[in-house]
């Protein structure tokens, strides 16, 4: 894939970029190694000062960078501004909490004595340059949620961003430079996916984090495993949205619409499979379908637009193929399902009912505004349908019955369970999945410790 800004609202290529040559990649790897030697010794206060400065700059740039993101990948500009604001908030959160999250930990005094030590503790130390392979769908947030904790831990970052968001990638490097970070602390590598392996195999790169597709995750994990390097993977998701009889149906249906079409439906944690108890299925389906039909689809630069285009022509074709396969196998289209005329890679909000395991859409992720609707006879069947997926990123449950809540929290195969609310990410809560959704965690204390050397310190008498 060429490194280019292609506006998905028009299909026009606006800018192209040359990939870095081998000499420049080598220079940047050397700069990262040199920067780590110094950055690892800085105080938490100095790291926090720099990260606060970057957050302030990002906040000032909010409108400008939002338009860049919308131009490159098509999200409604109002959502792009919200993404920028969320990034600034997360940066400040890590600046303010990292020292506490990485404070030395002491075992019980009795255990220290039993080990024969006069003193013992655990210290979190930085690892070194970390390679981040990041996707286009949240081109700021996906990077910041890696970069903020990594830099506060004393690591340095190398960003290989998606090839269709090069301007956002370059902005991120410039943001940290403007904030006062020394050269080499955070660098963007404008390279193709074929160059990732050589960078990851370089001994100066100590670990990697990837958010993206399952094939990309397999590739990076295989190389890192061969090199015995730590990885964190956040891959696809096909999150269930379960509605039980005690739920507030009006609220559940309203949130369900937002949960499905946020970011034009291109979110790993977007609700995708709507599993509704038979007692309330028809009432929910009516409300949900009406809400999907009412969405305003259009120019993502328009302040009133709720759903813009999907990010690529291939992405739209994938949606069309999944919908066509479902219909061929007996699914009913409650709304949408047909490509609109005109330029750009638009696809309408779509609801499919009568989903069965024979359909591709039952097992594959729909990365766009397509929802699948299931009828469950009882709680047991709802759990079974929810877990009948290769993915396990997050989940949503709507019920006012605490016994239901306890059962879903116990049995749903996912990295998160959101009750009476939409899945979202917040710096105070760990984020990640199980099964083919990946492993490891981002955000919170769990995320900042992923790329630390967890060091035992034992001191004799």
Short mmCIF file of C-alpha atoms in Angstrom, two decimals:
data_model
loop_
_atom_site.label_atom_id
_atom_site.label_comp_id
_atom_site.label_asym_id
_atom_site.label_seq_id
_atom_site.Cartn_x
_atom_site.Cartn_y
_atom_site.Cartn_z
CA UNK A 1 0.00 0.00 0.00
CA UNK A 2 1.44 3.43 -0.91
CA UNK A 3 2.00 6.00 1.79
CA UNK A 4 -0.72 8.43 0.85
CA UNK A 5 -3.59 10.58 2.04
CA UNK A 6 -6.64 9.41 0.08
CA UNK A 7 -9.87 11.16 1.06
CA UNK A 8 -12.48 8.40 1.56
CA UNK A 9 -15.30 10.91 1.08
CA UNK A 10 -14.20 11.47 -2.53
CA UNK A 11 -11.73 8.71 -3.37
CA UNK A 12 -9.17 11.34 -4.39
CA UNK A 13 -5.47 11.00 -3.59
CA UNK A 14 -4.42 14.28 -1.98
CA UNK A 15 -0.80 13.69 -1.00
CA UNK A 16 1.79 10.96 -1.37
CA UNK A 17 4.90 10.39 0.70
CA UNK A 18 8.17 8.61 0.03
CA UNK A 19 9.04 5.77 2.37
CA UNK A 20 12.21 6.13 4.41
CA UNK A 21 15.25 4.48 2.87
CA UNK A 22 17.43 2.02 4.78
CA UNK A 23 19.96 4.69 5.72
CA UNK A 24 17.31 6.91 7.32
CA UNK A 25 15.75 3.99 9.19
CA UNK A 26 19.18 3.15 10.57
CA UNK A 27 19.71 6.76 11.65
CA UNK A 28 16.41 6.74 13.51
CA UNK A 29 17.10 3.45 15.23
CA UNK A 30 20.46 4.79 16.40
CA UNK A 31 18.76 7.97 17.62
CA UNK A 32 16.22 5.91 19.57
CA UNK A 33 18.94 3.89 21.26
CA UNK A 34 20.87 7.04 22.19
CA UNK A 35 17.75 8.81 23.46
CA UNK A 36 16.85 5.87 25.70
CA UNK A 37 20.18 6.02 27.51
CA UNK A 38 19.30 9.52 28.68
CA UNK A 39 15.51 9.39 28.92
CA UNK A 40 15.56 6.33 31.18
CA UNK A 41 17.44 8.34 33.84
CA UNK A 42 15.10 11.34 33.90
CA UNK A 43 12.84 11.94 36.88
CA UNK A 44 9.12 11.37 36.85
CA UNK A 45 8.72 15.11 37.37
CA UNK A 46 10.65 15.87 34.18
CA UNK A 47 8.76 13.25 32.18
CA UNK A 48 5.47 14.64 33.47
CA UNK A 49 6.50 18.17 32.52
CA UNK A 50 7.18 17.09 28.95
CA UNK A 51 3.97 15.08 28.63
CA UNK A 52 1.87 17.95 30.03
CA UNK A 53 3.50 20.24 27.47
CA UNK A 54 2.57 17.82 24.67
CA UNK A 55 -1.02 17.63 25.96
CA UNK A 56 -1.28 21.42 25.97
CA UNK A 57 -0.05 21.59 22.38
CA UNK A 58 -2.45 18.88 21.26
CA UNK A 59 -5.34 20.68 22.87
CA UNK A 60 -4.39 23.88 21.05
CA UNK A 61 -4.16 21.95 17.77
CA UNK A 62 -7.48 20.15 18.26
CA UNK A 63 -9.44 21.60 15.34
CA UNK A 64 -6.54 21.43 12.90
CA UNK A 65 -5.53 17.84 13.61
CA UNK A 66 -9.20 16.77 13.67
CA UNK A 67 -9.58 17.94 10.08
CA UNK A 68 -6.44 16.03 9.11
CA UNK A 69 -7.80 12.81 10.64
CA UNK A 70 -11.18 13.26 8.96
CA UNK A 71 -9.53 13.90 5.61
CA UNK A 72 -7.33 10.82 5.93
CA UNK A 73 -9.78 8.22 7.26
CA UNK A 74 -13.26 9.70 7.11
CA UNK A 75 -14.54 9.89 10.69
CA UNK A 76 -17.05 12.71 11.36
CA UNK A 77 -15.07 15.79 12.29
CA UNK A 78 -16.95 16.19 15.58
CA UNK A 79 -15.75 12.73 16.59
CA UNK A 80 -12.23 13.59 15.46
CA UNK A 81 -12.16 16.61 17.76
CA UNK A 82 -13.42 14.42 20.61
CA UNK A 83 -10.59 11.96 19.89
CA UNK A 84 -7.99 14.71 20.14
CA UNK A 85 -9.46 15.93 23.43
CA UNK A 86 -9.47 12.37 24.79
CA UNK A 87 -5.78 12.01 23.92
CA UNK A 88 -4.87 15.18 25.81
CA UNK A 89 -6.83 13.92 28.82
CA UNK A 90 -5.01 10.56 28.78
CA UNK A 91 -1.62 12.25 28.49
CA UNK A 92 -2.34 14.33 31.57
CA UNK A 93 -3.64 11.28 33.44
CA UNK A 94 -0.40 9.38 32.87
CA UNK A 95 1.70 12.44 33.62
CA UNK A 96 -0.06 12.71 36.99
CA UNK A 97 -0.24 9.01 37.91
CA UNK A 98 2.82 7.26 36.46
CA UNK A 99 5.06 7.74 39.47
CA UNK A 100 2.45 6.18 41.74
CA UNK A 101 1.73 3.33 39.29
CA UNK A 102 5.44 2.47 39.06
CA UNK A 103 6.33 2.96 42.71
CA UNK A 104 8.52 0.33 44.35
CA UNK A 105 6.57 -2.56 45.85
CA UNK A 106 7.59 -4.25 49.08
CA UNK A 107 6.58 -7.78 50.13
CA UNK A 108 5.37 -8.37 53.67
CA UNK A 109 8.09 -7.86 56.24
CA UNK A 110 7.75 -11.49 57.31
CA UNK A 111 8.42 -12.64 53.75
CA UNK A 112 11.48 -10.41 53.47
CA UNK A 113 12.91 -11.94 56.65
CA UNK A 114 11.96 -15.45 55.55
CA UNK A 115 13.94 -14.93 52.32
CA UNK A 116 17.03 -14.12 54.37
CA UNK A 117 17.12 -10.47 53.27
CA UNK A 118 17.44 -7.36 55.33
CA UNK A 119 15.66 -5.46 52.58
CA UNK A 120 13.69 -6.45 49.49
CA UNK A 121 11.47 -4.74 46.94
CA UNK A 122 10.28 -4.78 43.33
CA UNK A 123 11.20 -1.93 41.00
CA UNK A 124 9.76 -1.19 37.56
CA UNK A 125 12.49 -0.17 35.13
CA UNK A 126 12.11 0.80 31.45
CA UNK A 127 13.04 -1.66 28.71
CA UNK A 128 14.17 0.51 25.80
CA UNK A 129 12.91 1.43 22.32
CA UNK A 130 9.44 -0.01 21.70
CA UNK A 131 8.00 -0.40 18.19
CA UNK A 132 4.32 0.50 17.85
CA UNK A 133 2.48 -0.77 14.77
CA UNK A 134 -0.75 1.19 14.77
CA UNK A 135 -4.01 1.29 12.75
CA UNK A 136 -5.86 4.06 10.97
CA UNK A 137 -9.24 3.93 12.68
CA UNK A 138 -8.29 6.01 15.74
CA UNK A 139 -5.08 7.46 14.35
CA UNK A 140 -4.34 9.66 17.37
CA UNK A 141 -5.83 7.69 20.25
CA UNK A 142 -4.29 4.34 19.39
CA UNK A 143 -0.84 5.92 19.38
CA UNK A 144 -1.24 8.11 22.46
CA UNK A 145 -2.51 5.26 24.62
CA UNK A 146 0.79 3.51 23.87
CA UNK A 147 3.06 6.56 23.84
CA UNK A 148 1.93 8.26 27.04
CA UNK A 149 2.60 5.31 29.39
CA UNK A 150 5.71 4.21 27.47
CA UNK A 151 7.35 7.63 27.69
CA UNK A 152 6.37 8.07 31.34
CA UNK A 153 7.95 4.68 32.13
CA UNK A 154 11.22 5.90 30.60
CA UNK A 155 10.96 4.02 27.31
CA UNK A 156 11.21 5.62 23.86
CA UNK A 157 8.85 5.05 20.93
CA UNK A 158 9.11 4.13 17.27
CA UNK A 159 5.81 4.50 15.41
CA UNK A 160 4.98 2.54 12.27
CA UNK A 161 1.54 3.95 11.51
CA UNK A 162 -0.98 2.77 8.94
CA UNK A 163 -0.01 3.77 5.42
CA UNK A 164 -3.22 5.76 4.81
CA UNK A 165 -2.69 8.22 7.70
CA UNK A 166 0.82 9.57 7.01
CA UNK A 167 0.00 13.17 7.90
CA UNK A 168 -1.34 12.16 11.30
CA UNK A 169 1.76 10.03 11.85
CA UNK A 170 4.09 12.91 11.04
CA UNK A 171 2.06 15.25 13.25
CA UNK A 172 2.61 12.95 16.23
CA UNK A 173 6.38 13.02 15.85
CA UNK A 174 6.31 16.80 15.52
CA UNK A 175 4.01 17.12 18.55
CA UNK A 176 6.50 15.46 20.89
CA UNK A 177 9.39 17.41 19.38
CA UNK A 178 7.57 20.71 19.92
CA UNK A 179 6.84 19.70 23.51
CA UNK A 180 10.58 19.54 24.19
CA UNK A 181 11.31 15.82 24.07
CA UNK A 182 14.94 15.20 23.06
CA UNK A 183 15.62 13.88 19.58
CA UNK A 184 14.94 10.18 19.31
CA UNK A 185 12.40 9.90 22.15
CA UNK A 186 9.46 9.53 19.77
CA UNK A 187 9.91 8.99 16.03
CA UNK A 188 7.63 8.14 13.13
CA UNK A 189 8.89 5.57 10.64
CA UNK A 190 7.27 6.14 7.27
CA UNK A 191 7.78 2.60 6.03
CA UNK A 192 5.64 -0.05 4.43
CA UNK A 193 4.37 -3.14 6.23
CA UNK A 194 7.07 -5.19 4.53
CA UNK A 195 9.75 -3.29 6.45
CA UNK A 196 8.32 -4.02 9.90
CA UNK A 197 10.09 -7.35 10.28
CA UNK A 198 13.57 -5.92 9.79
CA UNK A 199 12.90 -3.16 12.32
CA UNK A 200 11.48 -5.60 14.86
CA UNK A 201 14.44 -7.92 14.45
CA UNK A 202 16.90 -5.11 15.10
CA UNK A 203 18.49 -5.74 18.52
CA UNK A 204 17.97 -2.11 19.53
CA UNK A 205 14.20 -2.62 19.43
CA UNK A 206 13.28 -4.47 22.61
CA UNK A 207 9.51 -4.95 22.30
CA UNK A 208 6.48 -4.25 20.15
CA UNK A 209 2.84 -3.35 20.49
CA UNK A 210 0.33 -3.77 17.69
CA UNK A 211 -3.27 -2.78 17.25
CA UNK A 212 -4.76 -4.07 14.03
CA UNK A 213 -5.95 -7.10 12.14
CA UNK A 214 -5.51 -10.71 13.18
CA UNK A 215 -3.12 -11.46 10.26
CA UNK A 216 -0.96 -8.47 11.17
CA UNK A 217 -0.92 -9.60 14.79
CA UNK A 218 0.11 -13.13 13.84
CA UNK A 219 2.94 -11.78 11.71
CA UNK A 220 4.36 -9.46 14.36
CA UNK A 221 3.94 -12.04 17.12
CA UNK A 222 5.74 -14.67 15.06
CA UNK A 223 8.75 -12.42 14.42
CA UNK A 224 8.84 -11.20 18.02
CA UNK A 225 8.58 -14.76 19.28
CA UNK A 226 11.48 -15.80 17.11
CA UNK A 227 13.50 -12.91 18.56
CA UNK A 228 12.15 -13.53 22.11
CA UNK A 229 10.75 -10.03 22.43
CA UNK A 230 7.72 -8.94 24.42
CA UNK A 231 4.55 -8.03 22.52
CA UNK A 232 1.13 -6.66 23.33
CA UNK A 233 -1.56 -7.32 20.72
CA UNK A 234 -4.99 -5.71 20.41
CA UNK A 235 -6.65 -7.29 17.41
CA UNK A 236 -10.18 -7.57 16.11
CA UNK A 237 -13.42 -7.65 17.99
CA UNK A 238 -17.00 -8.72 17.37
CA UNK A 239 -18.48 -7.52 20.62
CA UNK A 240 -21.87 -8.79 21.80
CA UNK A 241 -24.56 -6.39 22.99
CA UNK A 242 -26.98 -8.45 25.10
CA UNK A 243 -30.42 -7.12 25.98
CA UNK A 244 -32.46 -8.85 28.69
CA UNK A 245 -36.16 -8.41 29.60
CA UNK A 246 -35.48 -6.08 32.55
CA UNK A 247 -33.49 -3.61 30.44
CA UNK A 248 -34.56 -0.04 29.76
CA UNK A 249 -35.35 -0.71 26.09
CA UNK A 250 -35.52 2.91 24.97
CA UNK A 251 -32.10 3.68 26.41
CA UNK A 252 -30.60 0.37 25.31
CA UNK A 253 -31.73 0.89 21.71
CA UNK A 254 -30.46 4.47 21.62
CA UNK A 255 -27.05 3.50 22.97
CA UNK A 256 -26.98 0.47 20.66
CA UNK A 257 -27.12 2.75 17.62
CA UNK A 258 -24.17 4.81 18.85
CA UNK A 259 -22.29 1.68 19.89
CA UNK A 260 -22.61 0.22 16.39
CA UNK A 261 -21.84 3.28 14.25
CA UNK A 262 -19.24 5.13 16.32
CA UNK A 263 -16.29 5.98 14.08
CA UNK A 264 -18.43 4.95 11.07
CA UNK A 265 -18.66 1.48 12.60
CA UNK A 266 -14.91 1.01 12.33
CA UNK A 267 -13.97 0.27 15.91
CA UNK A 268 -12.70 -2.95 17.42
CA UNK A 269 -14.83 -2.30 20.50
CA UNK A 270 -17.96 -1.27 18.62
CA UNK A 271 -20.93 -3.46 19.47
CA UNK A 272 -21.53 -5.65 16.43
CA UNK A 273 -23.73 -8.59 17.48
CA UNK A 274 -27.01 -7.64 19.14
CA UNK A 275 -28.34 -10.58 21.14
CA UNK A 276 -31.84 -9.91 22.45
CA UNK A 277 -34.04 -12.00 24.73
CA UNK A 278 -37.09 -13.23 22.85
CA UNK A 279 -39.48 -11.47 25.25
CA UNK A 280 -38.20 -8.05 24.15
CA UNK A 281 -36.64 -8.90 20.78
CA UNK A 282 -39.28 -7.38 18.52
CA UNK A 283 -39.65 -4.21 20.58
CA UNK A 284 -35.89 -3.68 20.65
CA UNK A 285 -35.51 -4.48 16.95
CA UNK A 286 -38.13 -1.89 16.04
CA UNK A 287 -36.46 0.83 18.11
CA UNK A 288 -32.94 -0.08 17.01
CA UNK A 289 -33.78 -0.26 13.30
CA UNK A 290 -35.60 3.07 13.44
CA UNK A 291 -32.56 4.64 15.10
CA UNK A 292 -30.21 3.24 12.46
CA UNK A 293 -32.47 4.48 9.64
CA UNK A 294 -32.59 7.97 11.13
CA UNK A 295 -28.82 8.50 11.13
CA UNK A 296 -27.48 11.28 8.95
CA UNK A 297 -24.92 9.91 6.49
CA UNK A 298 -22.81 12.39 4.57
CA UNK A 299 -19.75 14.58 4.31
CA UNK A 300 -17.66 13.91 7.43
CA UNK A 301 -16.59 17.58 7.49
CA UNK A 302 -20.24 18.58 8.00
CA UNK A 303 -20.93 19.23 11.69
CA UNK A 304 -24.32 17.51 11.39
CA UNK A 305 -23.00 14.26 9.89
CA UNK A 306 -23.29 11.19 12.13
CA UNK A 307 -21.87 8.57 9.76
CA UNK A 308 -19.21 9.22 7.14
CA UNK A 309 -17.57 6.89 4.61
CA UNK A 310 -15.62 3.80 5.49
CA UNK A 311 -11.89 4.33 5.17
CA UNK A 312 -11.17 2.42 1.98
CA UNK A 313 -12.72 0.96 -1.15
CA UNK A 314 -11.59 -2.51 -0.02
CA UNK A 315 -13.27 -1.99 3.35
CA UNK A 316 -16.59 -1.23 1.68
CA UNK A 317 -16.25 -4.22 -0.61
CA UNK A 318 -15.67 -6.43 2.45
CA UNK A 319 -18.92 -5.18 3.98
CA UNK A 320 -20.83 -5.80 0.76
CA UNK A 321 -19.51 -9.35 0.55
CA UNK A 322 -20.48 -10.13 4.16
CA UNK A 323 -23.99 -8.73 3.69
CA UNK A 324 -24.47 -10.56 0.40
CA UNK A 325 -23.37 -13.85 1.95
CA UNK A 326 -25.76 -13.37 4.89
CA UNK A 327 -28.71 -12.64 2.59
CA UNK A 328 -27.85 -15.63 0.41
CA UNK A 329 -28.03 -17.82 3.51
CA UNK A 330 -31.38 -16.46 4.65
CA UNK A 331 -30.75 -13.24 6.61
CA UNK A 332 -33.32 -10.47 6.46
CA UNK A 333 -32.23 -6.89 5.79
CA UNK A 334 -34.19 -4.62 8.13
CA UNK A 335 -32.54 -1.47 6.81
CA UNK A 336 -29.65 -0.45 4.57
CA UNK A 337 -27.72 -3.11 2.70
CA UNK A 338 -27.22 -1.29 -0.61
CA UNK A 339 -24.31 0.86 -1.77
CA UNK A 340 -25.40 4.46 -2.43
CA UNK A 341 -24.66 6.21 -5.70
CA UNK A 342 -22.02 8.90 -5.89
CA UNK A 343 -18.36 9.38 -5.05
CA UNK A 344 -16.65 8.20 -1.88
CA UNK A 345 -16.73 4.92 0.00
CA UNK A 346 -20.06 5.28 1.78
CA UNK A 347 -22.11 2.37 3.10
CA UNK A 348 -25.49 2.84 4.82
CA UNK A 349 -26.24 1.83 8.42
CA UNK A 350 -27.50 -1.71 8.03
CA UNK A 351 -29.32 -4.18 10.29
CA UNK A 352 -29.39 -7.90 9.46
CA UNK A 353 -31.76 -10.27 11.29
CA UNK A 354 -32.05 -14.04 11.35
CA UNK A 355 -28.31 -14.68 11.63
CA UNK A 356 -27.18 -18.31 11.67
CA UNK A 357 -23.75 -19.96 12.11
CA UNK A 358 -23.63 -20.78 8.39
CA UNK A 359 -23.19 -17.11 7.57
CA UNK A 360 -19.73 -15.55 7.39
CA UNK A 361 -20.97 -12.57 9.35
CA UNK A 362 -21.59 -14.83 12.34
CA UNK A 363 -17.86 -15.50 12.72
CA UNK A 364 -16.16 -12.56 10.98
CA UNK A 365 -15.79 -8.98 12.13
CA UNK A 366 -17.93 -6.36 10.35
CA UNK A 367 -15.73 -3.27 10.21
CA UNK A 368 -18.34 -0.74 9.21
CA UNK A 369 -21.94 0.25 10.08
CA UNK A 370 -23.47 -3.24 9.78
CA UNK A 371 -25.27 -4.79 12.77
CA UNK A 372 -26.38 -8.38 13.22
CA UNK A 373 -29.46 -9.19 15.29
CA UNK A 374 -30.03 -12.44 17.20
CA UNK A 375 -32.97 -13.80 19.19
CA UNK A 376 -32.11 -15.65 22.43
CA UNK A 377 -34.62 -17.84 24.27
CA UNK A 378 -33.04 -17.27 27.68
CA UNK A 379 -29.89 -16.18 29.49
CA UNK A 380 -28.11 -19.46 28.75
CA UNK A 381 -28.63 -19.08 25.03
CA UNK A 382 -27.62 -15.42 25.15
CA UNK A 383 -24.30 -16.38 26.76
CA UNK A 384 -23.79 -19.21 24.27
CA UNK A 385 -24.34 -16.93 21.26
CA UNK A 386 -22.14 -14.22 22.75
CA UNK A 387 -19.27 -16.65 23.28
CA UNK A 388 -19.66 -18.32 19.87
CA UNK A 389 -17.02 -16.07 18.35
CA UNK A 390 -13.28 -16.31 17.76
CA UNK A 391 -12.97 -12.86 19.33
CA UNK A 392 -13.14 -11.75 22.94
CA UNK A 393 -12.42 -8.05 23.21
CA UNK A 394 -15.32 -6.47 25.10
CA UNK A 395 -19.03 -7.02 25.73
CA UNK A 396 -22.15 -5.07 26.63
CA UNK A 397 -25.01 -6.28 28.83
CA UNK A 398 -28.32 -4.53 29.43
CA UNK A 399 -30.26 -5.72 32.47
CA UNK A 400 -31.49 -4.46 35.83
CA UNK A 401 -31.34 -7.91 37.37
CA UNK A 402 -28.23 -8.32 39.56
CA UNK A 403 -28.36 -12.10 39.18
CA UNK A 404 -28.06 -11.59 35.42
CA UNK A 405 -25.11 -9.26 35.94
CA UNK A 406 -23.28 -11.79 38.11
CA UNK A 407 -23.82 -14.53 35.53
CA UNK A 408 -22.63 -12.44 32.59
CA UNK A 409 -19.54 -11.20 34.44
CA UNK A 410 -18.72 -14.81 35.32
CA UNK A 411 -19.35 -16.39 31.92
CA UNK A 412 -18.79 -13.93 29.07
CA UNK A 413 -15.50 -14.59 27.28
CA UNK A 414 -14.20 -11.05 26.91
CA UNK A 415 -11.64 -8.65 28.29
CA UNK A 416 -14.37 -6.32 29.57
CA UNK A 417 -18.04 -6.44 30.52
CA UNK A 418 -19.96 -3.16 30.35
CA UNK A 419 -23.32 -3.22 32.12
CA UNK A 420 -26.02 -0.76 31.01
CA UNK A 421 -23.49 1.27 29.06
CA UNK A 422 -21.41 1.32 25.90
CA UNK A 423 -17.88 -0.02 25.79
CA UNK A 424 -15.32 2.77 25.91
CA UNK A 425 -11.68 3.14 26.84
CA UNK A 426 -10.48 5.27 29.76
CA UNK A 427 -6.91 5.61 31.01
CA UNK A 428 -7.85 4.38 34.50
CA UNK A 429 -9.18 1.02 33.27
CA UNK A 430 -7.11 -1.73 31.60
CA UNK A 431 -7.99 -2.45 27.98
CA UNK A 432 -7.44 -5.63 25.97
CA UNK A 433 -8.92 -8.95 24.99
CA UNK A 434 -8.66 -12.71 24.94
CA UNK A 435 -8.94 -15.40 22.27
CA UNK A 436 -8.14 -13.98 18.81
CA UNK A 437 -8.61 -10.45 20.06
CA UNK A 438 -5.04 -10.61 21.35
CA UNK A 439 -3.22 -10.54 24.65
CA UNK A 440 -1.70 -8.12 27.09
CA UNK A 441 -3.27 -4.92 28.32
CA UNK A 442 -3.10 -1.24 27.51
CA UNK A 443 -4.00 1.67 29.81
CA UNK A 444 -4.15 1.86 33.59
CA UNK A 445 -1.33 0.45 35.69
CA UNK A 446 -1.44 -2.81 33.78
CA UNK A 447 -0.62 -1.00 30.55
CA UNK A 448 2.30 1.05 31.81
CA UNK A 449 3.88 -2.06 33.35
CA UNK A 450 3.68 -4.14 30.15
CA UNK A 451 6.93 -2.64 28.88
CA UNK A 452 8.84 -2.54 32.12
CA UNK A 453 11.58 -4.75 33.51
CA UNK A 454 9.93 -6.00 36.70
CA UNK A 455 13.06 -6.15 38.81
CA UNK A 456 13.47 -8.00 42.11
CA UNK A 457 15.91 -6.28 44.45
CA UNK A 458 17.18 -8.45 47.34
CA UNK A 459 19.69 -7.12 49.84
CA UNK A 460 21.40 -9.24 52.45
CA UNK A 461 22.47 -8.15 55.89
#
